[in-house]
CSV table of C-alpha atoms in Angstrom, one decimal:
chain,number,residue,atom,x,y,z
U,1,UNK,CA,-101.9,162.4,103.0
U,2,UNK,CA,-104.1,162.6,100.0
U,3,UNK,CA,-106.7,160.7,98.7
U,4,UNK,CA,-105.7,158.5,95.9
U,5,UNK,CA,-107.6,155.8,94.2
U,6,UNK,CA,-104.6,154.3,92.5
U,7,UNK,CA,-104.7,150.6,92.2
U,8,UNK,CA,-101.0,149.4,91.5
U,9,UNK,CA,-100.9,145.9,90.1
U,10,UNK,CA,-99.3,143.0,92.3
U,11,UNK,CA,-97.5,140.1,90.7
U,12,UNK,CA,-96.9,137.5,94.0
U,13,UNK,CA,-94.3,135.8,94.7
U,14,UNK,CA,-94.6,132.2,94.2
U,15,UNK,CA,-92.9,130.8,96.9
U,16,UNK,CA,-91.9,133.2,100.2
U,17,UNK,CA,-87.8,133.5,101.4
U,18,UNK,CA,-89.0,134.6,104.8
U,19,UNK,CA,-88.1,130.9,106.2
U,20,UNK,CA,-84.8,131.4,105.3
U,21,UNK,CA,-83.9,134.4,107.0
U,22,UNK,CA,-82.6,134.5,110.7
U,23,UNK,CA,-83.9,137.9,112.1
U,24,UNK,CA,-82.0,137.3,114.9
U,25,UNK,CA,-78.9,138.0,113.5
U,26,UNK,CA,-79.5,140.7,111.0
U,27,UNK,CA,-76.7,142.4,108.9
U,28,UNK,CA,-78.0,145.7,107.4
U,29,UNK,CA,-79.0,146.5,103.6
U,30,UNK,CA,-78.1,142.6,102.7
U,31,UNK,CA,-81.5,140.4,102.8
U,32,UNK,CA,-84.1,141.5,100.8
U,33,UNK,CA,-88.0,140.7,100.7
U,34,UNK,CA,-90.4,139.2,98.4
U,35,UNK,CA,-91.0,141.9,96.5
U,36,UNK,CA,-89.8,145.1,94.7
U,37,UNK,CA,-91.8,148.2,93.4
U,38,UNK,CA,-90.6,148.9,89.6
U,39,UNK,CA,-91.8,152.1,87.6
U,40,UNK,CA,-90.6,153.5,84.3
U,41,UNK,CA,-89.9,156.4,82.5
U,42,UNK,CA,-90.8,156.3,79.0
U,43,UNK,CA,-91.4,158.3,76.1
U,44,UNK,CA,-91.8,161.6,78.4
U,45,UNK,CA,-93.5,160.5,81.3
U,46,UNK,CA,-93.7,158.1,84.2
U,47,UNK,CA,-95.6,154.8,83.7
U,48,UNK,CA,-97.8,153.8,86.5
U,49,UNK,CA,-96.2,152.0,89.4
U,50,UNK,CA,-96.4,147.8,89.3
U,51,UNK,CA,-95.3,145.4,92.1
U,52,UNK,CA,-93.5,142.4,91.7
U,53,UNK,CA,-91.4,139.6,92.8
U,54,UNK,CA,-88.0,140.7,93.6
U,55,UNK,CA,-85.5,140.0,90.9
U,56,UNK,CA,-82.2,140.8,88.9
U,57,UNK,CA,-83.2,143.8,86.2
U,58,UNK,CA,-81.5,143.5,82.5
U,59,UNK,CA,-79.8,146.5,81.3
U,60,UNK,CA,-78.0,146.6,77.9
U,61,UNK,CA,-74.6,147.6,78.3
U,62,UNK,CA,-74.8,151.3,76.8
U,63,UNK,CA,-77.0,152.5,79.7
U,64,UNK,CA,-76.3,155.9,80.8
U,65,UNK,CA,-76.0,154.9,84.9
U,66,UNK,CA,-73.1,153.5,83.9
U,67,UNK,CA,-71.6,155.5,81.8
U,68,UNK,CA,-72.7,158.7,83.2
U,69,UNK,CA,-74.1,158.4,86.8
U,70,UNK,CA,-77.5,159.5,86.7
U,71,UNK,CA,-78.3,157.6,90.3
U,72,UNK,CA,-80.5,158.9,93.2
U,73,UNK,CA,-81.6,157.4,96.3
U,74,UNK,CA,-83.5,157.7,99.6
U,75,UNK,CA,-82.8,156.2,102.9
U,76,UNK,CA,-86.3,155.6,105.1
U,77,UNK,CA,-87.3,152.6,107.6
U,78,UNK,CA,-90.7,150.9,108.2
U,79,UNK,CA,-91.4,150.1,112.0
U,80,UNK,CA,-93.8,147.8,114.0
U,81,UNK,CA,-95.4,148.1,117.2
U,82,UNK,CA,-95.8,146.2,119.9
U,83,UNK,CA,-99.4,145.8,118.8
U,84,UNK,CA,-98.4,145.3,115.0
U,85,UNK,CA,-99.0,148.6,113.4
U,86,UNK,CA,-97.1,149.3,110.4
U,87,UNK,CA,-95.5,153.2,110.6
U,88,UNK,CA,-93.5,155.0,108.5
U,89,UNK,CA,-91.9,158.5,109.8
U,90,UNK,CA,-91.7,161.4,107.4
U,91,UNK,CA,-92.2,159.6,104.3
U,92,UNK,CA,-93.3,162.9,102.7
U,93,UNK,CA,-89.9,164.7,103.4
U,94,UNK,CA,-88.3,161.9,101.5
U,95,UNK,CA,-90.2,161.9,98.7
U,96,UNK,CA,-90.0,165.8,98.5
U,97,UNK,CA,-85.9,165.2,99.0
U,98,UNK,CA,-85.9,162.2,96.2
U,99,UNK,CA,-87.3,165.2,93.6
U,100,UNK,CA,-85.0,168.2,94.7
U,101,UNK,CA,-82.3,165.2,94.1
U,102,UNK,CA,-83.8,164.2,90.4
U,103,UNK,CA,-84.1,167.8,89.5
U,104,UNK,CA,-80.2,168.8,90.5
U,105,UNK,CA,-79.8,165.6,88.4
U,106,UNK,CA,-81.4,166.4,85.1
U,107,UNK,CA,-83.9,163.2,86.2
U,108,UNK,CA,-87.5,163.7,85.2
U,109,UNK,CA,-89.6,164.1,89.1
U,110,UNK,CA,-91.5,161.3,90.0
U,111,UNK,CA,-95.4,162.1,90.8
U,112,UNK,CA,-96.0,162.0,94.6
U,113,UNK,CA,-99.0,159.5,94.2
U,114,UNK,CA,-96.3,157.1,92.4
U,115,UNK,CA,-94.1,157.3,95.1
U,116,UNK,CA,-96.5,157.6,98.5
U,117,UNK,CA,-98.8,154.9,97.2
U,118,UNK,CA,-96.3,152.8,95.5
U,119,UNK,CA,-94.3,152.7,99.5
U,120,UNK,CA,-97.2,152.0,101.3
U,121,UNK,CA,-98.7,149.4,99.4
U,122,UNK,CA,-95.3,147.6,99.4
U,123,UNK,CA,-94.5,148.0,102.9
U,124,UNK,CA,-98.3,146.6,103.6
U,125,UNK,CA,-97.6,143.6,101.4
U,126,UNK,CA,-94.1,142.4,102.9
U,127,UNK,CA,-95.3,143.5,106.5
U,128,UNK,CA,-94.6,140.4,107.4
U,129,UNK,CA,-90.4,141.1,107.2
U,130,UNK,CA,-90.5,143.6,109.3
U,131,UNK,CA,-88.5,142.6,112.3
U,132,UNK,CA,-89.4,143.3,115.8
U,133,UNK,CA,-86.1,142.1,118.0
U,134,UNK,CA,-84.7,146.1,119.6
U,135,UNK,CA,-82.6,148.0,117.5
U,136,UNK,CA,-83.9,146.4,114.1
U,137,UNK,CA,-86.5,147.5,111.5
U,138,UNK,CA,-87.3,146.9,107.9
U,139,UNK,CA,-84.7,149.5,105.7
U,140,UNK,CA,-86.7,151.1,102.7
U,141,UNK,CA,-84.7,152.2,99.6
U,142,UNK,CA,-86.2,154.1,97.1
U,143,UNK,CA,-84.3,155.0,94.0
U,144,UNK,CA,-83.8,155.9,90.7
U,145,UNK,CA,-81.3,155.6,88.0
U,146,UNK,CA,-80.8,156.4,83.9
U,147,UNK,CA,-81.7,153.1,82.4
U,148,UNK,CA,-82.0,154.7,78.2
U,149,UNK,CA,-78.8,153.9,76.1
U,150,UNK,CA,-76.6,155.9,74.2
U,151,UNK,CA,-73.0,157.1,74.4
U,152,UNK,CA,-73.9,160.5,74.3
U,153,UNK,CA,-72.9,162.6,77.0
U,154,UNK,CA,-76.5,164.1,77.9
U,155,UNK,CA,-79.3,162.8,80.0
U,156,UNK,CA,-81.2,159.9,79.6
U,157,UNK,CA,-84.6,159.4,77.6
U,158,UNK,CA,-85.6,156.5,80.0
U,159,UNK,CA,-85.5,155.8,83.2
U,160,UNK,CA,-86.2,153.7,86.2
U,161,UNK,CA,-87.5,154.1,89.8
U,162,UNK,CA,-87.6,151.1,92.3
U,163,UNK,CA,-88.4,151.1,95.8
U,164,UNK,CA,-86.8,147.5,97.3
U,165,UNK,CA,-87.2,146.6,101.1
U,166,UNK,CA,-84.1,144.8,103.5
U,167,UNK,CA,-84.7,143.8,107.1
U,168,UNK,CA,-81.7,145.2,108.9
U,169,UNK,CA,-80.3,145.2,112.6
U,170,UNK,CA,-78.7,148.0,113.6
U,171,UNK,CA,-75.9,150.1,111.5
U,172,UNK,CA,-73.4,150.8,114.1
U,173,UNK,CA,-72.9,149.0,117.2
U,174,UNK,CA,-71.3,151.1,120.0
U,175,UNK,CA,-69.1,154.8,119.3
U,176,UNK,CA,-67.4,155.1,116.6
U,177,UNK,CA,-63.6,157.0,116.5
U,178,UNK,CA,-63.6,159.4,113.4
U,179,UNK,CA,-60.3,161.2,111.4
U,180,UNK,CA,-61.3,164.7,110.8
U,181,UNK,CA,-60.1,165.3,107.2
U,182,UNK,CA,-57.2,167.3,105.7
U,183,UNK,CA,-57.2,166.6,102.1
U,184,UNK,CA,-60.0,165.1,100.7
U,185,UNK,CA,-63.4,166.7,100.4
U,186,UNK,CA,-67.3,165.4,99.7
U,187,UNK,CA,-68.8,168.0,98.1
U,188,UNK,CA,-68.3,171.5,96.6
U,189,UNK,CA,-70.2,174.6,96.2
U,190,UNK,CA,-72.4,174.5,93.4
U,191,UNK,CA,-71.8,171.1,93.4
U,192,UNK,CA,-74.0,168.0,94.5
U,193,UNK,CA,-73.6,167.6,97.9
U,194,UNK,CA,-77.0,168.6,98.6
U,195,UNK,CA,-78.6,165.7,96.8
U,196,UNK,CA,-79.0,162.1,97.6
U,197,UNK,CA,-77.0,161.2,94.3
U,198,UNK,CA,-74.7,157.9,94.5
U,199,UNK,CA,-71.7,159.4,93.2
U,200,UNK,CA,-71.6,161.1,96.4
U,201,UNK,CA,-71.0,158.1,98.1
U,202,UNK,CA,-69.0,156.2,95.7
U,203,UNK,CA,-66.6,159.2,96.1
U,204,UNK,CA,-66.0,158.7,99.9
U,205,UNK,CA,-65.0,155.2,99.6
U,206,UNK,CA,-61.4,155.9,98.8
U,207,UNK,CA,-60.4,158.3,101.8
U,208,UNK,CA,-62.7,156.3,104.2
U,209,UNK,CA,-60.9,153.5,103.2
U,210,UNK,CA,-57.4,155.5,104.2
U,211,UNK,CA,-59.2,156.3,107.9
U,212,UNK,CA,-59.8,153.1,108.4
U,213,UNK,CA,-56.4,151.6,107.7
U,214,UNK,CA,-55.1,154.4,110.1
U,215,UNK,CA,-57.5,152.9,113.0
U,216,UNK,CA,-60.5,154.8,112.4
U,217,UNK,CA,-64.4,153.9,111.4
U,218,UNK,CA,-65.5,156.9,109.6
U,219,UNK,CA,-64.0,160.4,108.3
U,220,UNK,CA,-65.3,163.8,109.3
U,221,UNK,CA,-65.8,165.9,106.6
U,222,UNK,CA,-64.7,169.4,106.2
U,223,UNK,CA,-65.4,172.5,103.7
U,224,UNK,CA,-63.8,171.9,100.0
U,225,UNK,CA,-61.8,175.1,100.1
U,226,UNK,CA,-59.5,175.3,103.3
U,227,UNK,CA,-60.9,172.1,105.1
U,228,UNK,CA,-61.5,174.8,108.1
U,229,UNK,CA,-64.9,173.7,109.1
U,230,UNK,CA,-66.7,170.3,109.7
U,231,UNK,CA,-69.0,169.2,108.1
U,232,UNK,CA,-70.4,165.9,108.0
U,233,UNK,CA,-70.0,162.7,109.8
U,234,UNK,CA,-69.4,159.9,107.0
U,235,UNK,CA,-72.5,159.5,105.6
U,236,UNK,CA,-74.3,161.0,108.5
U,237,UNK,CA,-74.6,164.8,109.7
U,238,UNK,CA,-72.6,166.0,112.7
U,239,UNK,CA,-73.7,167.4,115.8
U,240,UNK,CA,-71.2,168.7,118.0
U,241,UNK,CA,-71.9,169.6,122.2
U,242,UNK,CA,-70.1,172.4,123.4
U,243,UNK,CA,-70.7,172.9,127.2
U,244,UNK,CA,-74.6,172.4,127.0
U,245,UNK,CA,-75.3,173.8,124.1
U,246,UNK,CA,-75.6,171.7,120.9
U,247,UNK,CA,-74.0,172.8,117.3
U,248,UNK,CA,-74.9,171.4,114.2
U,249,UNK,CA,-73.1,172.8,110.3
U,250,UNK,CA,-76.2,175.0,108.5
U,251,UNK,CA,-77.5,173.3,105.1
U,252,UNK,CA,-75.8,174.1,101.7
U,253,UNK,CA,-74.4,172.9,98.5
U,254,UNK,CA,-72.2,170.8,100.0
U,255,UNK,CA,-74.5,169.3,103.0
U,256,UNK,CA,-77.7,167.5,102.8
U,257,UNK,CA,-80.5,168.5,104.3
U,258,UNK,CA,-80.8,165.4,106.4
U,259,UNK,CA,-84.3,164.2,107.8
U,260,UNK,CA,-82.8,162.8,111.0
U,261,UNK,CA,-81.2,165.9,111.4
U,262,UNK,CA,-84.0,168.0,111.2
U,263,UNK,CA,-86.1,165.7,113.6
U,264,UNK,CA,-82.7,166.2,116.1
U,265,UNK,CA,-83.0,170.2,116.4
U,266,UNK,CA,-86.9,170.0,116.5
U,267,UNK,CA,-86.2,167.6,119.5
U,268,UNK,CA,-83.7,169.5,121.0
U,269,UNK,CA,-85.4,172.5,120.9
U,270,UNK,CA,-88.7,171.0,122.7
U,271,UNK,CA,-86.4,169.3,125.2
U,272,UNK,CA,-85.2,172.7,126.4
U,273,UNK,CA,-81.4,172.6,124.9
U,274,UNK,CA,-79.9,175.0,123.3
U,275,UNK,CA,-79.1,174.8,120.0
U,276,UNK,CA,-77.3,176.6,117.5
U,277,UNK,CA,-76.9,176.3,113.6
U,278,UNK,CA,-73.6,177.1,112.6
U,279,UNK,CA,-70.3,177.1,111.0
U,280,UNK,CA,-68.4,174.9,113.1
U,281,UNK,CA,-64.4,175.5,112.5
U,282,UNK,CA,-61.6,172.3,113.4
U,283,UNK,CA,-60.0,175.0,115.6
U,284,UNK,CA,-63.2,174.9,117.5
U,285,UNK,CA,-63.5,171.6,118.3
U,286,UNK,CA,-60.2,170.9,118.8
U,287,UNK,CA,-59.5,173.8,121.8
U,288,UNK,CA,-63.0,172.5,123.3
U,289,UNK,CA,-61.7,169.0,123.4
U,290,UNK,CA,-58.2,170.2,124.6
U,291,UNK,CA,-60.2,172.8,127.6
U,292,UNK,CA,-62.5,170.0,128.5
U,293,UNK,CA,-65.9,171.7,127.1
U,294,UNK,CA,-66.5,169.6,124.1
U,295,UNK,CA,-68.7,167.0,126.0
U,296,UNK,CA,-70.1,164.7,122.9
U,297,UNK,CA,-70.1,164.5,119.2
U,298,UNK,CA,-72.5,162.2,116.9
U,299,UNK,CA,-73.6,161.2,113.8
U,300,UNK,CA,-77.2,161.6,112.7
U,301,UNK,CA,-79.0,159.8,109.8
U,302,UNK,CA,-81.3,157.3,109.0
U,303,UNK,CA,-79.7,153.7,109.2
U,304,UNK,CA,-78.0,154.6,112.6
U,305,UNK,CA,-80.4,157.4,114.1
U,306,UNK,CA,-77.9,158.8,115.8
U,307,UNK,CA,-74.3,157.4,116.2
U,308,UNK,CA,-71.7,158.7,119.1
U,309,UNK,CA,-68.5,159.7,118.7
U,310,UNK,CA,-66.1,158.4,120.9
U,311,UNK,CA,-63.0,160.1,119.8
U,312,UNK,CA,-61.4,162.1,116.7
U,313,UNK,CA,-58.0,162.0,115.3
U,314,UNK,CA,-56.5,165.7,113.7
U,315,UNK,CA,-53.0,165.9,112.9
U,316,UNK,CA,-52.0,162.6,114.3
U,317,UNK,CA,-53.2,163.9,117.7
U,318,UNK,CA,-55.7,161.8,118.9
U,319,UNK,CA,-58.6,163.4,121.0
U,320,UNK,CA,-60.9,160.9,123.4
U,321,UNK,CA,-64.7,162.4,124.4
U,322,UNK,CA,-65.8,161.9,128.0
U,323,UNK,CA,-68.3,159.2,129.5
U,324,UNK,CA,-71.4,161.4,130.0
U,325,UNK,CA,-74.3,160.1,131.9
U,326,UNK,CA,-77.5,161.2,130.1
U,327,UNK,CA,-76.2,162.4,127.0
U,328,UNK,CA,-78.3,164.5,124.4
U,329,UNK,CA,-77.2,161.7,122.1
U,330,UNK,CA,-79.0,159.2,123.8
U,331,UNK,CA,-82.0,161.2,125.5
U,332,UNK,CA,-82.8,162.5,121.9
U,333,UNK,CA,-82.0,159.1,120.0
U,334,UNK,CA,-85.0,157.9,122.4
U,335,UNK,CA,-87.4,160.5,121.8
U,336,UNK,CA,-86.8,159.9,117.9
U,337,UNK,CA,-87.1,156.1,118.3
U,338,UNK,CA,-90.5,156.5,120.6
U,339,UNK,CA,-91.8,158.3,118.3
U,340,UNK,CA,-90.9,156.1,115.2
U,341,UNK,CA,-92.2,152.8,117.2
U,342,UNK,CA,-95.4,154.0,118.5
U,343,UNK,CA,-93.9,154.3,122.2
U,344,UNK,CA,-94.9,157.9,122.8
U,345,UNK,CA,-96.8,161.1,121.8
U,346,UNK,CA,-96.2,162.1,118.3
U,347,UNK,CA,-96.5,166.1,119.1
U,348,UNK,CA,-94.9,166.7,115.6
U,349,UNK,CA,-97.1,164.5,113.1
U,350,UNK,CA,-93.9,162.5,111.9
U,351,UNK,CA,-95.3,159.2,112.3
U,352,UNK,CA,-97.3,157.9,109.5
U,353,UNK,CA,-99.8,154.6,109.3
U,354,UNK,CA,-99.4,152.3,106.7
């Protein structure tokens, strides 16, 4: 990483929540530290970066967000060791994502020095929140969103970017069952699917909400034109193993370019399986599950790492996934977690020191 010799202002808290909190029993994304990173854009460029206590913001009620959805995010997680390093994995690659995001957005790009110093010198502050108990870790969520006014229908003259910090246990707990869909779609071409923007997300609610009244914990996307291929997994990307080989959808306008995902073929890949990045068609999956060589499916992303699969629904025909001993979906959910806690060789450069 660079050299910087920015010196971003901290405004403490005066009195610490930490007491309060029971890291044993950790929700995800719902208890926040001591302190937020806040940084505007004003009058054509981006103010320097300030830290302060964590707090409600003010918006007048003719802010673009709401009226027009300028919104990006970032997912990322900051990790301890057993010695009680501070680490980070691939913080560049989000910050590089969080821009390709602002730009498909119309959202001015933040300056990497805002964003890299600005996450470690929060993470180093509220070290202290990150928790330690397995299967936990302190979720990071840089974002920003059009905070100017105006009813016009055009981007925003101000915005702002905030990176706040939860403590979190673990996003799924055990295999999830999944409802590959017919109707609904996440993204199209030319479309937004490739950024981190919110409305993405907002726009999944309604037919994961269907899936789960049906039974199900998550819907498995498929292409916007003749829902023929899967796509994504939820929120996550979806790996699929065939036999022994492992198949994951190719990036595109409708699929993010996930950083879990990439870290999962470079894995793979080094662990000697083979891998392929393609198309993946329902018809597929379906006549591997019904021949006995579709061995495991899983999610991949950042809150869960990587989440399996234990069964899929497809026109009312359920479909269960065997028991496999050793799976690639825990043998390279290890190598990624290792890696992110300091347990093992870091062969790739991912992990990063605060």
């Amino acid at each position: 990483m660079a050299i910087t010799t920015l010196n971003i202002p901290i405004e403490r808290a005066e009195v610490s929540k930490i007491e309060q909190v029971d890291f044993d029993n950790l929700s995800f994304g719902s208890v926040f530290t001591d302190h937020m990173l806040v940084c505007d854009y004003k009058d054509g460029q981006w103010e320097p970066p300030k830290i302060i206590p964590y707090q409600a913001i003010s918006l007048e009620p003719s802010a673009k967000i709401f009226h027009y959805g300028q919104s990006i995010f970032e997912g990322m997680k900051a990790y301890k060791d057993s010695e009680g390093q501070v680490w980070l994995f691939r913080p560049l690659d989000n910050f590089k994502r969080l821009n390709i995001s602002a730009n498909r957005m119309a959202i001015p790009e933040l300056p990497e020095e805002y964003f890299m110093e600005g996450l470690k010198t929060l993470v180093k502050l509220d070290a202290q929140w990150i928790p330690q108990k397995e299967g936990s870790s302190l979720y990071v969520r840089p974002f920003v969103f059009a905070s100017g006014k105006g009813f016009h229908a055009s981007p925003a003259d101000e915005y702002k970017f905030l990176i706040c910090l939860a403590p979190s246990g673990s996003y799924f707990s055990g295999k999830v069952k999944v409802l590959i869909e017919e109707k609904y779609s996440r993204a199209a071409n030319g479309g937004v699917g490739y950024a981190k923007a919110g409305g993405n997300y907002a726009g999944q609610f309604y037919p994961t909400q269907l899936a789960i009244r049906k039974g199900y914990n998550q819907v498995i996307w498929t292409d916007d034109h003749a829902h023929e291929f899967i796509e994504e997994a939820g929120a996550m990307n979806i790996f699929v193993r065939i036999g022994d080989t492992l198949i994951t959808a190719p990036t595109s306008d409708r699929i993010l370019d996930g950083i879990t995902r990439k870290s999962v073929l470079d894995i793979a890949r080094d662990e000697g399986i083979p891998v392929e990045v393609r198309k993946i068609s329902v018809s597929e999956v379906v006549e591997a599950a019904k021949n006995g060589s579709l061995k495991e499916m899983f999610g991949a992303g950042t809150a869960a790492v990587i989440s399996p699969i234990a069964g899929f629904g497809f026109k009312e025909v359920d479909y269960e996934l065997p028991e496999i001993e050793d799976s690639y979906a825990s043998r390279l959910k290890k190598r990624i977690t290792d890696i992110q806690f300091n347990r093992s060789e870091d062969k790739f450069g991912w992990r990063y020191k605060v």
